[in-house]
């Protein structure tokens, strides 16, 4: 592996123009494909394997033509205090709105609240439903503006008018200005880390190119593979974060090799052969974690995971090829200012002197310069020695701290929120609140009961019995009249719960109806199932919860095997998995504390607390596991490298921190900056994802990798690198430490640097 990547890095450096042109051609090709490809399909919310989905499918099958593909708007009218919507003046305003809204060219129908019994008991609130012929994305601005004008006219009359539904729904921003600030912070971190504008800009440039290639490819393949417009969201986020990190590791190792005295081309080869090997295996762990999302059995999640895995794979290939190629164009630009001066001086004299960080084997200073002494006593070195002096207290403190933060996980409540989670500044949220106040908290999430009466002797009598049974169930406020299909063998009716859709009591109600079902079905001969958005959300939450353990087993198991191959150790991969579980549980506990319990919610602009998004734990586990293994590979690979080259276990830990701590910290800060940009979004769910990922990276990089890992390795000593002989023979051998590079490097003849000057033989 290391030898192949070493040659690849030298080749990319030497044929830099060809490599750059190839990537430009790839970007242009996929860009053309994206521009000419058919439009992406609408996002599918199909969730196979759950009762509510089966009931929904049955309803579509038995009620042909009933599926409403067009957009809709639920316009809510609230009378001023002390008035009613049924008074002649207010009623006239609402009827006028219904008449004007019906004139829209794309409007299919408008149902008046006075004909549809859509007026609250106290007559303070009413709603009218506007249904369009086209989907929300296909509505013209003229029709939207016409509806808005009718709404504004009703508002001018003194009524409070709010709008829910899909027709005029505002799309949440992914991060907006806050995300731009995150990118700016990432740039600042790179600039501080490298002390060079070019070194800071190169990882950003290559990451953006990688994201461009990935997103264009997703758009080009959207129609063929059913990828919706939202599929690429995760790919963009991870492609950018991982792409920056992988390039950072290559550039950092290149600078280190240049500081050792290697010529530019040789330094590029060594950087790709060593750090590049870690990039490959780190990328593989991310790909495994993302591709593993397919075991959950949710089509949308599978597509998002595979698309993101593809984006990460593109980031790996770009780091191994385009980064060394760009280094070939500007071999000295990425060096620190003082290093650029030394590089020019060596170029004039034609000599190479082993100075700087790691001049001798394992980073031991070769000439005693002040630069080497500083490198030998950098922050990573001092921290590693601190942990080595007191490994047990550090280990206990890190475990206890993360364990305490994980406690809220015991109260985790999964669910899928809707308009109630939006900011109160949105009309959708205000419409939701008005309906809940006027018609009861359960009105916004009615249960839909689908009755299959084919097996009943008397279909109507069977449906009536089921209606009566559910109406008498505790927690049900009202039941609508049943609607039969043309064949008369299937009926649908609604049941309104007493509590809000996200309430635990509503969840208990759904389970209660289903638990009592066998006796009712036996007595009537008819079968029934519960569906609707509320039941669907409850079923999805249960499906996600049931899939979490199998997903963890698959992903962690494969990653442990992969890390065994990389580190030739049994305990190091196990330690990595345990550390990851600690960090992800602490992150999930923090998410529960903020977004479910409301601790510090005001600081993040979270206006409404409630259940945690059903997919959040799976997302958090998958994404953070991949990123955590990034840090594990980059940090511990340097320790393994030092150990293989003769360092004692304690010295190997110090060596690994001396070379990798700064760049791992920088990479983690970059990740946190990118993810934190999503906290500034207006949508609560996006805030949750951004916060969860940012806090997980914080815990994993700064507590697990910087404290837990060195403490465990210090306590294990040589046992950390133990591998049974039989297992060692079975596992394939890869040269991540770059042992073969010393032989290859020794055989490299003198080369010409980009300025035409001969560089010294290594």
XYZ file of C-alpha atoms in Angstrom:
762
model
C 0.000 0.000 0.000
C 2.631 2.535 1.084
C 4.920 1.703 -1.853
C 2.096 2.012 -4.371
C 0.920 5.320 -2.936
C 4.528 6.587 -2.812
C 4.849 6.002 -6.555
C 1.413 7.518 -7.132
C 2.376 10.672 -5.236
C 5.630 11.078 -7.172
C 3.821 10.441 -10.463
C 1.114 13.025 -9.668
C 3.778 15.543 -8.671
C 5.798 14.901 -11.847
C 2.775 14.812 -14.209
C 1.005 17.625 -12.401
C -0.342 19.320 -15.527
C -1.843 16.079 -16.829
C -3.431 15.294 -13.429
C -4.896 18.793 -13.148
C -6.304 18.584 -16.675
C -7.797 15.147 -15.983
C -9.636 16.422 -12.917
C -10.789 19.490 -14.859
C -12.123 17.150 -17.539
C -13.890 15.013 -14.922
C -15.502 18.084 -13.366
C -16.579 19.366 -16.775
C -17.913 15.942 -17.786
C -20.061 15.379 -14.715
C -21.109 19.026 -14.828
C -22.373 18.560 -18.380
C -24.137 15.363 -17.310
C -25.813 17.198 -14.439
C -26.933 20.052 -16.705
C -28.468 17.739 -19.312
C -29.891 15.053 -17.009
C -33.643 14.845 -16.319
C -34.903 16.551 -13.198
C -34.522 14.748 -9.883
C -37.667 12.957 -8.679
C -39.620 14.101 -5.676
C -38.407 12.780 -2.351
C -40.049 9.467 -1.489
C -41.178 9.013 2.085
C -41.877 5.320 1.604
C -40.940 3.318 4.674
C -41.278 -0.419 3.925
C -41.839 -2.888 6.727
C -44.036 -0.812 9.032
C -47.782 -1.059 9.607
C -48.604 2.535 8.744
C -46.915 2.166 5.353
C -48.806 -1.062 4.603
C -52.079 0.654 5.519
C -51.211 3.601 3.308
C -50.424 1.274 0.393
C -53.721 -0.581 0.926
C -55.609 2.707 0.910
C -54.033 3.707 -2.410
C -54.852 0.292 -3.858
C -58.503 0.183 -2.750
C -59.278 3.862 -3.402
C -58.008 4.383 -6.968
C -57.524 7.989 -7.961
C -57.768 9.216 -4.372
C -54.098 10.055 -4.046
C -53.662 13.800 -3.972
C -50.472 14.701 -5.824
C -51.152 18.415 -5.870
C -49.985 20.914 -3.286
C -52.379 22.103 -0.622
C -52.721 25.028 1.724
C -54.692 25.025 4.967
C -55.688 28.618 5.614
C -56.581 29.235 9.271
C -58.857 32.109 10.309
C -58.970 33.359 13.920
C -61.531 35.942 14.961
C -60.466 38.928 17.102
C -60.865 38.515 20.870
C -64.523 38.403 21.856
C -65.713 37.753 18.303
C -66.626 34.651 16.311
C -65.834 33.636 12.764
C -69.545 32.897 12.254
C -70.674 36.498 12.630
C -71.971 37.969 9.387
C -68.981 40.267 8.817
C -66.289 37.662 9.474
C -68.216 34.996 7.573
C -68.464 37.290 4.565
C -64.695 37.851 4.627
C -64.010 34.112 4.699
C -66.527 33.357 1.949
C -64.971 36.084 -0.196
C -61.560 34.512 0.333
C -62.935 31.110 -0.748
C -64.427 32.653 -3.887
C -61.258 34.536 -4.858
C -58.953 31.598 -4.115
C -61.087 29.356 -6.357
C -60.313 31.551 -9.364
C -56.659 30.480 -9.512
C -55.788 28.719 -12.784
C -53.989 25.910 -10.949
C -56.484 25.597 -8.071
C -58.376 22.297 -8.080
C -60.754 23.054 -5.247
C -61.328 25.225 -2.185
C -63.406 23.814 0.666
C -65.273 26.402 2.696
C -65.077 25.893 6.473
C -68.822 26.421 6.778
C -69.617 23.545 4.404
C -66.927 21.215 5.680
C -67.714 21.632 9.388
C -64.254 23.140 9.855
C -65.292 25.581 12.583
C -64.229 25.143 16.211
C -66.852 24.609 18.928
C -66.408 28.097 20.321
C -66.467 29.494 16.757
C -63.203 31.348 17.367
C -61.307 29.479 14.657
C -62.034 28.059 11.209
C -59.955 26.762 8.340
C -60.343 26.413 4.574
C -58.396 23.877 2.500
C -57.045 24.977 -0.895
C -55.971 22.114 -3.172
C -53.887 22.704 -6.302
C -53.570 20.670 -9.483
C -49.776 20.859 -9.451
C -47.117 19.970 -6.918
C -45.642 22.712 -4.775
C -42.451 22.956 -6.844
C -44.478 23.308 -10.051
C -46.748 26.109 -8.877
C -46.258 29.379 -10.734
C -45.443 32.581 -8.915
C -48.685 34.030 -10.269
C -50.847 31.445 -8.499
C -48.856 31.717 -5.271
C -49.072 35.488 -5.349
C -52.820 35.341 -6.040
C -53.331 33.177 -2.950
C -51.111 35.461 -0.892
C -53.094 38.496 -2.064
C -56.375 36.873 -0.999
C -54.865 36.069 2.402
C -53.600 39.635 2.873
C -57.038 41.001 1.983
C -58.614 38.783 4.666
C -55.993 39.939 7.166
C -56.771 43.581 6.416
C -60.352 42.945 7.518
C -59.228 42.270 11.080
C -59.053 38.468 11.058
C -55.827 36.681 11.977
C -54.943 34.516 8.963
C -52.119 31.948 8.918
C -51.217 29.293 6.352
C -50.046 25.702 6.746
C -49.579 22.946 4.178
C -47.146 22.570 1.288
C -48.259 25.192 -1.228
C -46.654 28.229 0.425
C -44.293 26.418 2.778
C -40.943 28.106 3.295
C -37.926 25.923 2.694
C -35.498 25.896 5.651
C -32.020 27.184 5.017
C -29.180 24.742 5.508
C -27.119 27.272 7.391
C -27.013 30.510 5.472
C -24.655 33.134 6.834
C -23.790 30.975 9.839
C -22.489 28.256 7.543
C -20.372 30.834 5.735
C -18.956 31.852 9.110
C -18.130 28.193 9.738
C -16.146 28.036 6.491
C -14.384 31.266 7.420
C -13.430 29.800 10.817
C -12.113 26.678 9.086
C -9.964 28.887 6.856
C -8.626 30.762 9.889
C -7.770 27.481 11.627
C -5.855 26.326 8.558
C -4.018 29.630 8.347
C -2.994 29.492 12.009
C -2.011 25.829 11.749
C 0.149 26.165 8.642
C 1.228 29.815 8.797
C 0.833 29.990 5.029
C -2.044 31.302 2.931
C -1.316 28.777 0.190
C -1.235 25.874 2.644
C -4.557 27.039 4.081
C -6.158 27.549 0.681
C -5.057 24.318 -0.984
C -7.191 21.976 1.200
C -10.198 24.258 0.743
C -9.701 24.344 -3.035
C -9.366 20.575 -3.433
C -12.308 19.927 -1.088
C -14.528 22.283 -3.086
C -13.496 20.567 -6.327
C -14.297 17.189 -4.772
C -17.728 18.365 -3.611
C -18.356 19.838 -7.061
C -17.565 16.513 -8.739
C -19.678 14.562 -6.241
C -22.718 16.826 -6.385
C -22.643 17.018 -10.174
C -22.456 13.216 -10.328
C -25.423 12.904 -7.951
C -27.449 15.311 -10.081
C -26.490 13.470 -13.262
C -27.561 10.117 -11.803
C -30.624 11.421 -9.944
C -33.194 10.322 -12.487
C -31.632 6.910 -13.163
C -31.301 5.938 -9.496
C -34.210 7.851 -7.990
C -32.067 10.312 -6.043
C -34.083 13.230 -4.703
C -32.824 16.773 -4.307
C -32.219 16.136 -0.588
C -30.013 13.087 -1.158
C -26.936 15.223 -1.665
C -27.247 17.179 1.590
C -25.215 14.702 3.600
C -22.787 14.215 0.693
C -22.075 17.945 0.585
C -21.484 18.221 4.319
C -19.215 15.185 4.628
C -17.505 15.690 1.282
C -16.446 19.160 2.349
C -15.396 18.222 5.888
C -13.531 15.020 4.962
C -12.047 16.547 1.815
C -10.483 19.368 3.828
C -9.186 17.003 6.506
C -7.612 14.525 4.084
C -5.835 17.284 2.187
C -4.668 18.785 5.483
C -3.009 15.514 6.480
C -1.210 15.186 3.113
C -0.026 18.815 3.124
C 1.087 18.563 6.750
C 3.169 15.440 6.053
C 4.624 17.074 2.920
C 5.778 20.055 4.991
C 7.284 17.690 7.521
C 9.189 15.767 4.856
C 10.446 19.018 3.362
C 11.633 20.048 6.822
C 13.588 16.785 6.992
C 15.471 17.901 3.889
C 13.736 15.956 1.139
C 13.371 17.413 -2.332
C 9.832 18.497 -3.282
C 9.009 15.514 -5.485
C 10.374 13.046 -2.966
C 8.524 14.787 -0.131
C 5.278 14.526 -2.105
C 5.850 10.805 -2.667
C 6.629 10.190 1.004
C 3.632 12.262 2.130
C 1.235 10.282 -0.053
C 2.928 6.994 0.864
C 2.611 7.562 4.612
C -0.200 10.020 5.370
C -1.918 8.835 2.200
C -2.077 5.294 3.563
C -3.831 6.633 6.638
C -6.168 8.640 4.390
C -7.122 5.489 2.479
C -7.982 3.508 5.604
C -9.676 6.439 7.315
C -11.750 6.952 4.192
C -12.645 3.263 4.144
C -13.999 3.451 7.685
C -16.161 6.426 6.737
C -17.408 4.625 3.628
C -18.204 1.511 5.691
C -20.146 3.569 8.212
C -22.137 5.383 5.519
C -22.773 2.366 3.308
C -23.836 0.519 6.450
C -26.876 2.790 6.646
C -28.439 0.430 4.107
C -28.962 -2.194 6.851
C -31.621 0.070 8.388
C -33.957 -0.683 5.500
C -35.022 2.905 4.810
C -34.641 3.740 1.084
C -34.018 7.450 1.650
C -31.385 6.757 4.297
C -29.706 4.163 2.067
C -29.480 6.583 -0.855
C -28.158 9.396 1.328
C -25.557 7.087 2.861
C -24.335 5.729 -0.472
C -24.212 9.201 -2.021
C -22.191 10.514 0.928
C -19.903 7.460 0.775
C -19.262 8.268 -2.873
C -18.423 11.865 -1.980
C -15.930 10.701 0.658
C -14.355 8.275 -1.834
C -13.912 11.143 -4.305
C -12.295 13.174 -1.520
C -9.802 10.345 -0.884
C -8.829 10.066 -4.568
C -8.427 13.834 -4.861
C -6.216 13.912 -1.764
C -3.980 11.207 -3.266
C -3.696 12.713 -6.762
C -4.734 16.345 -7.100
C -3.118 17.514 -3.842
C 0.400 16.300 -4.802
C -0.158 17.651 -8.323
C -0.927 21.125 -6.980
C 2.062 20.843 -4.662
C 4.092 20.291 -7.825
C 2.991 23.644 -9.229
C 3.895 25.514 -6.023
C 6.315 23.290 -4.042
C 7.479 26.025 -1.662
C 4.297 28.074 -1.370
C 2.732 25.775 1.234
C 5.747 25.982 3.539
C 5.936 28.355 6.477
C 7.734 31.651 5.825
C 10.993 30.630 7.464
C 10.878 27.263 5.694
C 10.395 28.941 2.304
C 13.564 30.966 2.915
C 15.536 27.808 3.782
C 14.103 26.072 0.716
C 15.280 28.876 -1.590
C 18.684 28.882 0.082
C 19.081 25.131 -0.389
C 18.035 25.551 -4.005
C 20.817 28.111 -4.598
C 23.483 25.992 -2.904
C 22.231 22.712 -4.329
C 22.587 21.065 -0.946
C 20.141 19.504 1.446
C 20.726 19.657 5.156
C 18.627 17.592 7.520
C 17.026 20.255 9.638
C 13.641 20.956 11.129
C 11.003 18.712 12.551
C 11.969 15.065 12.541
C 15.452 15.505 11.020
C 16.542 12.177 12.419
C 14.599 8.955 12.708
C 11.457 9.181 14.861
C 11.611 12.959 14.936
C 14.839 13.318 17.007
C 16.617 16.547 16.132
C 19.678 16.044 13.979
C 21.497 19.319 14.311
C 20.341 20.769 17.595
C 18.844 23.896 16.066
C 16.374 25.969 18.001
C 13.692 24.936 15.488
C 14.219 21.290 16.346
C 14.152 21.957 20.075
C 10.831 23.746 19.710
C 9.466 20.847 17.650
C 10.644 18.359 20.263
C 8.802 20.261 22.991
C 5.613 21.300 21.216
C 2.160 21.228 22.775
C 1.459 17.668 21.641
C 4.654 16.429 23.242
C 3.969 18.186 26.524
C 0.408 16.878 26.677
C 1.458 13.301 25.911
C 4.046 13.385 28.684
C 1.425 14.782 31.068
C -0.901 11.848 30.316
C 1.952 9.337 30.607
C 2.743 10.585 34.122
C -0.843 10.030 35.323
C -2.691 7.733 32.876
C -5.198 6.279 35.350
C -6.602 9.628 36.615
C -6.849 10.903 33.022
C -8.656 7.735 31.957
C -11.096 7.843 34.861
C -11.791 11.561 34.375
C -12.520 11.171 30.665
C -14.773 8.153 31.177
C -16.622 9.762 34.111
C -17.127 13.048 32.272
C -18.489 11.447 29.114
C -20.545 9.008 31.170
C -22.236 11.859 33.005
C -23.039 13.611 29.730
C -24.517 10.365 28.384
C -27.072 10.011 31.212
C -29.856 11.918 29.370
C -29.834 9.164 26.723
C -31.894 7.082 29.156
C -34.768 9.521 28.572
C -34.425 9.597 24.781
C -37.750 9.971 22.976
C -37.676 9.535 19.208
C -40.194 11.080 16.855
C -40.654 13.206 13.773
C -41.810 16.733 14.313
C -43.535 18.964 11.818
C -44.720 22.547 11.859
C -44.739 22.596 15.662
C -40.921 22.559 15.619
C -40.621 25.559 13.315
C -39.882 29.031 14.689
C -42.882 31.102 15.751
C -41.822 33.624 13.121
C -43.162 31.265 10.419
C -46.813 31.267 9.408
C -46.822 27.444 9.398
C -46.005 27.356 13.098
C -48.610 29.985 13.935
C -51.226 28.098 11.906
C -50.372 24.939 13.816
C -50.740 26.702 17.165
C -54.051 28.315 16.163
C -55.520 24.963 15.120
C -54.313 23.303 18.325
C -55.904 26.051 20.420
C -59.176 26.078 18.511
C -59.714 22.366 17.841
C -57.547 20.676 20.484
C -53.887 19.553 20.546
C -54.607 16.271 18.753
C -56.279 17.919 15.771
C -52.952 18.436 13.961
C -52.211 14.707 14.019
C -55.330 12.595 13.458
C -55.055 8.839 13.171
C -56.305 7.262 9.949
C -57.985 3.866 10.336
C -58.087 1.685 7.216
C -60.595 -1.203 7.478
C -60.327 -4.186 5.129
C -63.811 -5.735 5.354
C -63.462 -8.320 2.609
C -63.604 -11.112 5.165
C -66.692 -9.771 6.969
C -70.226 -11.029 6.359
C -71.583 -7.482 6.657
C -68.958 -4.887 5.747
C -70.915 -1.855 6.975
C -71.777 -3.480 10.299
C -68.169 -4.538 10.807
C -66.894 -1.017 10.102
C -69.474 0.467 12.449
C -68.367 -1.883 15.227
C -64.717 -0.937 14.724
C -65.685 2.745 14.668
C -67.537 2.364 17.959
C -64.680 0.414 19.548
C -62.060 3.060 18.658
C -64.383 5.918 19.611
C -64.715 4.407 23.087
C -60.942 4.059 23.494
C -59.555 6.321 26.198
C -57.619 9.173 24.650
C -59.770 9.482 21.495
C -61.696 12.763 21.269
C -63.757 12.154 18.156
C -64.169 9.822 15.191
C -65.224 10.893 11.704
C -67.791 9.040 9.584
C -66.402 6.147 7.575
C -65.874 6.555 3.817
C -66.202 3.394 1.693
C -64.458 2.609 -1.591
C -66.536 1.946 -4.748
C -66.456 -1.810 -4.105
C -67.798 -1.323 -0.591
C -65.236 -3.676 0.962
C -62.812 -1.094 2.394
C -63.452 1.915 4.591
C -61.399 4.810 5.954
C -62.150 7.053 8.921
C -60.198 9.359 11.223
C -59.740 9.368 14.987
C -58.577 12.558 16.709
C -56.368 11.991 19.788
C -56.734 14.104 22.899
C -53.019 14.938 23.020
C -50.504 16.428 20.588
C -49.001 14.227 17.846
C -45.592 14.098 19.566
C -47.010 13.376 23.032
C -46.091 10.095 24.715
C -49.800 9.648 25.510
C -50.588 9.692 21.783
C -47.922 7.052 21.248
C -49.490 4.953 24.002
C -52.897 5.426 22.359
C -51.670 4.023 19.037
C -50.153 1.010 20.800
C -53.361 0.527 22.792
C -55.540 0.489 19.654
C -53.242 -2.043 18.037
C -53.014 -4.213 21.155
C -56.815 -4.405 21.440
C -57.201 -5.190 17.741
C -57.196 -9.042 17.718
C -60.431 -9.363 19.699
C -62.223 -6.798 17.538
C -61.074 -8.438 14.319
C -62.144 -11.860 15.555
C -65.650 -10.647 16.362
C -66.207 -8.700 13.127
C -64.273 -10.688 10.551
C -62.733 -7.452 9.293
C -59.106 -6.334 9.633
C -57.947 -2.793 10.276
C -54.653 -0.910 10.472
C -53.637 2.480 11.835
C -51.832 4.993 9.629
C -51.608 8.753 9.136
C -48.673 11.064 9.786
C -48.772 10.534 13.555
C -48.800 6.725 13.334
C -46.180 6.868 10.575
C -43.842 8.904 12.781
C -44.328 6.494 15.689
C -43.585 3.493 13.467
C -40.513 5.139 11.943
C -39.150 5.928 15.410
C -39.584 2.295 16.427
C -37.953 1.084 13.216
C -34.951 3.350 13.784
C -34.651 2.205 17.382
C -34.795 -1.471 16.386
C -32.185 -0.950 13.651
C -29.650 0.865 15.834
C -28.092 -2.210 17.489
C -27.744 -4.277 14.252
C -26.247 -1.224 12.573
C -23.729 -0.759 15.366
C -22.766 -4.437 15.230
C -22.218 -4.400 11.459
C -20.321 -1.116 11.294
C -18.213 -1.519 14.435
C -17.448 -5.145 13.580
C -16.202 -4.326 10.079
C -14.239 -1.336 11.342
C -12.540 -3.407 14.063
C -11.385 -5.888 11.426
C -10.115 -3.049 9.255
C -8.247 -1.463 12.157
C -6.731 -4.833 13.034
C -5.306 -4.934 9.526
C -3.964 -1.399 9.868
C -2.473 -1.634 13.377
C -1.717 -5.397 13.630
C -3.281 -5.343 17.080
C -6.350 -6.695 18.851
C -6.648 -4.238 21.726
C -6.095 -0.997 19.784
C -9.207 -1.502 17.565
C -11.288 -2.588 20.572
C -10.130 0.492 22.461
C -11.073 2.633 19.452
C -14.582 1.154 19.367
C -15.115 1.650 23.107
C -13.919 5.232 22.915
C -16.252 5.922 20.016
C -19.253 4.537 21.904
C -18.437 6.804 24.841
C -18.212 9.908 22.671
C -21.332 9.196 20.619
C -23.427 8.434 23.726
C -22.226 11.665 25.341
C -23.102 13.575 22.163
C -26.539 11.977 21.978
C -27.068 12.769 25.675
C -26.198 16.402 24.982
C -28.690 16.494 22.112
C -31.422 15.129 24.409
C -30.545 17.649 27.125
C -30.784 20.619 24.739
C -33.473 19.705 22.212
C -35.719 17.457 24.307
C -35.249 18.798 27.835
C -34.498 22.391 26.844
C -31.217 22.899 28.722
C -29.550 25.893 27.076
C -32.021 25.795 24.200
C -32.393 29.584 24.210
C -28.684 29.986 23.536
C -29.071 28.068 20.265
C -32.312 29.744 19.283
C -34.381 26.575 19.808
C -37.920 27.797 20.428
C -39.664 24.437 20.849
C -38.368 21.281 22.502
C -39.726 17.834 21.801
C -38.772 14.361 20.615
C -35.440 13.803 18.918
C -35.616 13.264 15.167
C -36.006 9.527 14.537
C -33.026 9.308 12.199
C -30.744 11.369 14.446
C -29.167 8.463 16.410
C -28.453 6.535 13.192
C -27.039 9.640 11.525
C -24.929 10.457 14.553
C -23.582 6.932 14.919
C -22.766 6.516 11.236
C -21.193 9.875 10.552
C -19.336 10.295 13.823
C -18.023 6.743 13.723
C -16.398 7.398 10.377
C -14.928 10.713 11.505
C -13.756 9.242 14.818
C -11.866 6.537 12.977
C -10.223 9.309 10.923
C -8.649 10.728 14.051
C -7.851 7.263 15.368
C -5.990 6.264 12.221
C -4.062 9.518 11.838
C -3.018 9.709 15.484
C -2.334 6.068 16.294
C -0.735 5.310 12.910
C 2.115 7.662 13.862
C 2.462 5.866 17.187
C 2.520 2.520 15.397
C 5.070 3.876 12.938
C 7.373 4.956 15.761
C 6.882 1.652 17.602
C 7.703 -0.380 14.485
C 10.868 1.662 13.994
C 12.116 0.842 17.493
C 10.567 3.259 19.974
C 9.438 1.958 23.348
C 5.631 2.104 23.833
C 5.824 5.296 25.925
C 8.156 6.973 23.416
C 5.862 5.919 20.565
C 2.924 7.697 22.231
C 4.960 10.888 22.599
C 6.185 10.632 19.002
C 2.659 10.177 17.704
C 1.442 13.254 19.570
C 4.469 15.301 18.565
C 3.782 14.735 14.872
C -0.020 14.424 14.765
C -1.658 16.244 17.696
C -1.565 19.676 16.105
C -2.961 18.569 12.766
C -5.635 16.362 14.403
C -6.727 19.311 16.556
C -6.854 21.513 13.467
C -8.866 18.876 11.571
C -11.332 18.582 14.457
C -11.742 22.350 14.684
C -12.426 22.459 10.950
C -15.079 19.754 11.287
C -16.679 21.581 14.200
C -16.674 24.861 12.281
C -18.375 23.264 9.260
C -20.991 21.441 11.330
C -21.617 24.404 13.626
C -22.679 26.409 10.595
C -25.872 24.349 10.538
C -26.749 25.468 14.080
C -27.572 28.891 12.648
C -30.348 27.436 10.469
C -33.943 28.374 11.141
C -35.148 24.767 11.120
C -34.951 22.971 14.478
C -34.053 19.643 12.870
C -31.100 21.166 11.012
C -29.972 22.837 14.223
C -30.123 19.433 15.907
C -27.967 17.747 13.259
C -25.393 20.549 13.273
C -25.181 20.648 17.069
C -25.039 16.864 17.417
C -22.225 16.437 14.906
C -20.210 19.388 16.232
C -20.443 18.277 19.875
C -19.646 14.673 18.919
C -16.460 15.750 17.137
C -15.544 17.861 20.177
C -15.883 14.892 22.527
C -14.202 12.407 20.243
C -11.229 14.490 19.151
C -10.444 16.290 22.401
C -11.546 13.820 25.070
C -11.262 10.366 23.490
C -8.321 10.774 21.089
C -6.382 13.243 23.231
C -7.015 11.755 26.690
C -8.699 8.350 26.640
C -6.505 6.876 23.882
C -3.041 7.783 25.250
C -4.121 6.845 28.787
C -5.278 3.380 27.682
C -2.159 2.815 25.553
C 0.065 3.907 28.429
C -1.612 1.428 30.780
C -1.447 -1.399 28.223
C 2.207 -0.857 27.297
C 3.506 -3.482 24.865
C 0.252 -5.431 25.187
C -1.446 -2.735 23.107
C 0.418 -3.973 20.032
C -0.136 -7.699 20.671
C -1.565 -9.820 17.898
C -2.006 -13.637 18.000
C 0.285 -15.276 15.459
C -2.494 -17.257 13.829
C -4.627 -14.132 13.391
C -1.599 -12.222 12.127
C -1.111 -14.827 9.386
C -4.782 -14.734 8.381
C -5.135 -10.961 8.081
C -3.740 -9.362 4.901
C -0.617 -7.287 5.420
C -0.520 -3.654 4.389
C 2.436 -1.348 4.854
C 0.794 1.647 6.519
C 3.955 2.536 8.458
C 5.937 2.918 5.243
C 8.661 0.368 5.975
C 9.114 -0.233 2.253
C 9.586 3.466 1.625
C 13.054 3.500 3.181
C 14.202 1.022 0.530
C 12.450 2.860 -2.294
C 13.707 6.231 -1.118
C 17.294 4.971 -0.939
C 17.129 3.872 -4.576
C 15.783 7.171 -5.916
C 18.365 8.927 -8.138
C 19.054 12.615 -7.946
C 16.111 14.585 -9.289
C 15.604 18.010 -10.732
C 13.452 20.341 -8.668
C 10.866 22.541 -10.391
C 13.395 25.352 -10.775
C 15.771 23.065 -12.634
C 18.244 22.642 -9.793
C 19.514 19.224 -8.825
C 18.169 17.960 -5.525
C 20.225 15.778 -3.262
C 20.035 12.012 -3.264
C 18.081 10.851 -0.208
